[in-house]
Amino acid sequence: MDDVPLTEPSSFGGMKAAAMPAYPSMINRPRYHDLRAFDPSSPLRVQEATAPIPRARTSLTGVPGDVDEMIAIFDACLRVDNLERAGLVLKRLSAVEGVPSQELMILGNQFLRASLEQLRSHPDRKQAGDLHKWYELFVRGKGLPQTAETVACMLKASLLSEHQPDRLDRLVLRYMSMAPGEAGLRVLSLPNIQPRPRRAFCGS
């Protein structure tokens, strides 16, 4: 069988072969993960980022450590009646060194007024009991300089929530003993402190 002559590579069926692009060899190309030789004439310069604003440390309850931020959160909690979180912020604030006791008592009275308003709207003996515990720990436990308003709020909280005459008498006598003499008169002169008639507790 005779050998068939090979067709010229430049033509096939009257069509010219497409010119193949000349690609460089992949063997000698540098790989990105290869280390390059250090060139001291062109050192790599890294742009230093601007120092971020330091953030205050936050407790496990989500309360920040900055005093101004804590006071802002405390005010916001009172506005939306979130007294539980307001109490946590106040507790954290009382642990900060350097905060004057008078300032803590002012904030404590704000917390008492907000709690009193909530008790007026929804009298709750358990909530009142929690308020008495808060008073013992935050005010008396820390030796804060309570005012006539402090005692008046605790008196009113007792009057709004306590339905047992004997316990109510004990609470009234206890809080009034903390404001003897003229201080007691100032407490009684504050609005909405006068006790309810005793018949309101009968049969409760």
PDB file of N, CA and C in Angstrom, residues 94 99-109 134-148 150-151:
ATOM      1  N   SER A  94     -22.421  52.236  91.362  1.00  0.00           N
ATOM      2  CA  SER A  94     -22.048  52.364  92.772  1.00  0.00           C
ATOM      3  C   SER A  94     -20.728  51.678  93.083  1.00  0.00           C
ATOM      4  N   VAL A  99     -17.098  58.116  92.622  1.00  0.00           N
ATOM      5  CA  VAL A  99     -18.434  58.685  92.423  1.00  0.00           C
ATOM      6  C   VAL A  99     -18.955  59.152  93.779  1.00  0.00           C
ATOM      7  N   PRO A 100     -19.277  60.448  93.948  1.00  0.00           N
ATOM      8  CA  PRO A 100     -19.729  60.952  95.248  1.00  0.00           C
ATOM      9  C   PRO A 100     -21.014  60.265  95.704  1.00  0.00           C
ATOM     10  N   SER A 101     -21.100  60.024  97.004  1.00  0.00           N
ATOM     11  CA  SER A 101     -22.293  59.360  97.543  1.00  0.00           C
ATOM     12  C   SER A 101     -23.542  60.213  97.352  1.00  0.00           C
ATOM     13  N   GLN A 102     -23.372  61.555  97.383  1.00  0.00           N
ATOM     14  CA  GLN A 102     -24.537  62.421  97.165  1.00  0.00           C
ATOM     15  C   GLN A 102     -25.096  62.237  95.760  1.00  0.00           C
ATOM     16  N   GLU A 103     -24.201  62.084  94.772  1.00  0.00           N
ATOM     17  CA  GLU A 103     -24.653  61.875  93.397  1.00  0.00           C
ATOM     18  C   GLU A 103     -25.354  60.522  93.269  1.00  0.00           C
ATOM     19  N   LEU A 104     -24.828  59.510  93.933  1.00  0.00           N
ATOM     20  CA  LEU A 104     -25.479  58.206  93.895  1.00  0.00           C
ATOM     21  C   LEU A 104     -26.871  58.268  94.510  1.00  0.00           C
ATOM     22  N   MET A 105     -27.017  59.062  95.575  1.00  0.00           N
ATOM     23  CA  MET A 105     -28.323  59.164  96.217  1.00  0.00           C
ATOM     24  C   MET A 105     -29.315  59.906  95.341  1.00  0.00           C
ATOM     25  N   ILE A 106     -28.837  60.894  94.585  1.00  0.00           N
ATOM     26  CA  ILE A 106     -29.723  61.596  93.646  1.00  0.00           C
ATOM     27  C   ILE A 106     -30.252  60.620  92.600  1.00  0.00           C
ATOM     28  N   LEU A 107     -29.353  59.793  92.053  1.00  0.00           N
ATOM     29  CA  LEU A 107     -29.777  58.790  91.081  1.00  0.00           C
ATOM     30  C   LEU A 107     -30.689  57.750  91.731  1.00  0.00           C
ATOM     31  N   GLY A 108     -30.366  57.404  92.977  1.00  0.00           N
ATOM     32  CA  GLY A 108     -31.213  56.449  93.690  1.00  0.00           C
ATOM     33  C   GLY A 108     -32.621  56.986  93.901  1.00  0.00           C
ATOM     34  N   ASN A 109     -32.746  58.276  94.196  1.00  0.00           N
ATOM     35  CA  ASN A 109     -34.071  58.867  94.351  1.00  0.00           C
ATOM     36  C   ASN A 109     -34.832  58.885  93.025  1.00  0.00           C
ATOM     37  N   TRP A 134     -33.881  46.338  97.652  1.00  0.00           N
ATOM     38  CA  TRP A 134     -32.964  47.270  96.979  1.00  0.00           C
ATOM     39  C   TRP A 134     -32.579  48.413  97.923  1.00  0.00           C
ATOM     40  N   TYR A 135     -33.537  48.911  98.669  1.00  0.00           N
ATOM     41  CA  TYR A 135     -33.266  50.004  99.609  1.00  0.00           C
ATOM     42  C   TYR A 135     -32.248  49.564 100.668  1.00  0.00           C
ATOM     43  N   GLU A 136     -32.419  48.356 101.182  1.00  0.00           N
ATOM     44  CA  GLU A 136     -31.502  47.879 102.213  1.00  0.00           C
ATOM     45  C   GLU A 136     -30.084  47.711 101.670  1.00  0.00           C
ATOM     46  N   LEU A 137     -29.957  47.203 100.450  1.00  0.00           N
ATOM     47  CA  LEU A 137     -28.636  46.949  99.886  1.00  0.00           C
ATOM     48  C   LEU A 137     -27.986  48.212  99.347  1.00  0.00           C
ATOM     49  N   PHE A 138     -28.742  49.010  98.620  1.00  0.00           N
ATOM     50  CA  PHE A 138     -28.154  50.158  97.931  1.00  0.00           C
ATOM     51  C   PHE A 138     -28.028  51.376  98.837  1.00  0.00           C
ATOM     52  N   VAL A 139     -29.052  51.673  99.607  1.00  0.00           N
ATOM     53  CA  VAL A 139     -29.047  52.898 100.417  1.00  0.00           C
ATOM     54  C   VAL A 139     -28.410  52.641 101.782  1.00  0.00           C
ATOM     55  N   ARG A 140     -29.008  51.755 102.557  1.00  0.00           N
ATOM     56  CA  ARG A 140     -28.491  51.530 103.912  1.00  0.00           C
ATOM     57  C   ARG A 140     -27.191  50.727 103.892  1.00  0.00           C
ATOM     58  N   GLY A 141     -27.095  49.745 103.001  1.00  0.00           N
ATOM     59  CA  GLY A 141     -25.886  48.929 102.939  1.00  0.00           C
ATOM     60  C   GLY A 141     -24.651  49.722 102.568  1.00  0.00           C
ATOM     61  N   LYS A 142     -24.825  50.737 101.725  1.00  0.00           N
ATOM     62  CA  LYS A 142     -23.690  51.566 101.296  1.00  0.00           C
ATOM     63  C   LYS A 142     -23.574  52.854 102.110  1.00  0.00           C
ATOM     64  N   GLY A 143     -24.464  53.032 103.075  1.00  0.00           N
ATOM     65  CA  GLY A 143     -24.398  54.220 103.925  1.00  0.00           C
ATOM     66  C   GLY A 143     -24.605  55.524 103.168  1.00  0.00           C
ATOM     67  N   LEU A 144     -25.479  55.506 102.157  1.00  0.00           N
ATOM     68  CA  LEU A 144     -25.714  56.718 101.373  1.00  0.00           C
ATOM     69  C   LEU A 144     -26.528  57.735 102.185  1.00  0.00           C
ATOM     70  N   PRO A 145     -26.300  59.014 101.936  1.00  0.00           N
ATOM     71  CA  PRO A 145     -27.013  60.059 102.683  1.00  0.00           C
ATOM     72  C   PRO A 145     -28.441  60.229 102.168  1.00  0.00           C
ATOM     73  N   GLN A 146     -29.348  59.419 102.688  1.00  0.00           N
ATOM     74  CA  GLN A 146     -30.726  59.488 102.225  1.00  0.00           C
ATOM     75  C   GLN A 146     -31.379  60.804 102.628  1.00  0.00           C
ATOM     76  N   THR A 147     -32.335  61.214 101.841  1.00  0.00           N
ATOM     77  CA  THR A 147     -33.028  62.485 102.048  1.00  0.00           C
ATOM     78  C   THR A 147     -34.470  62.218 102.460  1.00  0.00           C
ATOM     79  N   ALA A 148     -35.204  63.312 102.719  1.00  0.00           N
ATOM     80  CA  ALA A 148     -36.620  63.175 103.041  1.00  0.00           C
ATOM     81  C   ALA A 148     -37.374  62.524 101.886  1.00  0.00           C
ATOM     82  N   THR A 150     -36.213  60.235  99.900  1.00  0.00           N
ATOM     83  CA  THR A 150     -35.935  58.797  99.946  1.00  0.00           C
ATOM     84  C   THR A 150     -36.913  58.092 100.877  1.00  0.00           C
ATOM     85  N   VAL A 151     -37.050  58.637 102.092  1.00  0.00           N
ATOM     86  CA  VAL A 151     -37.951  58.024 103.075  1.00  0.00           C
ATOM     87  C   VAL A 151     -39.397  58.122 102.606  1.00  0.00           C
TER      88      VAL A 151
END
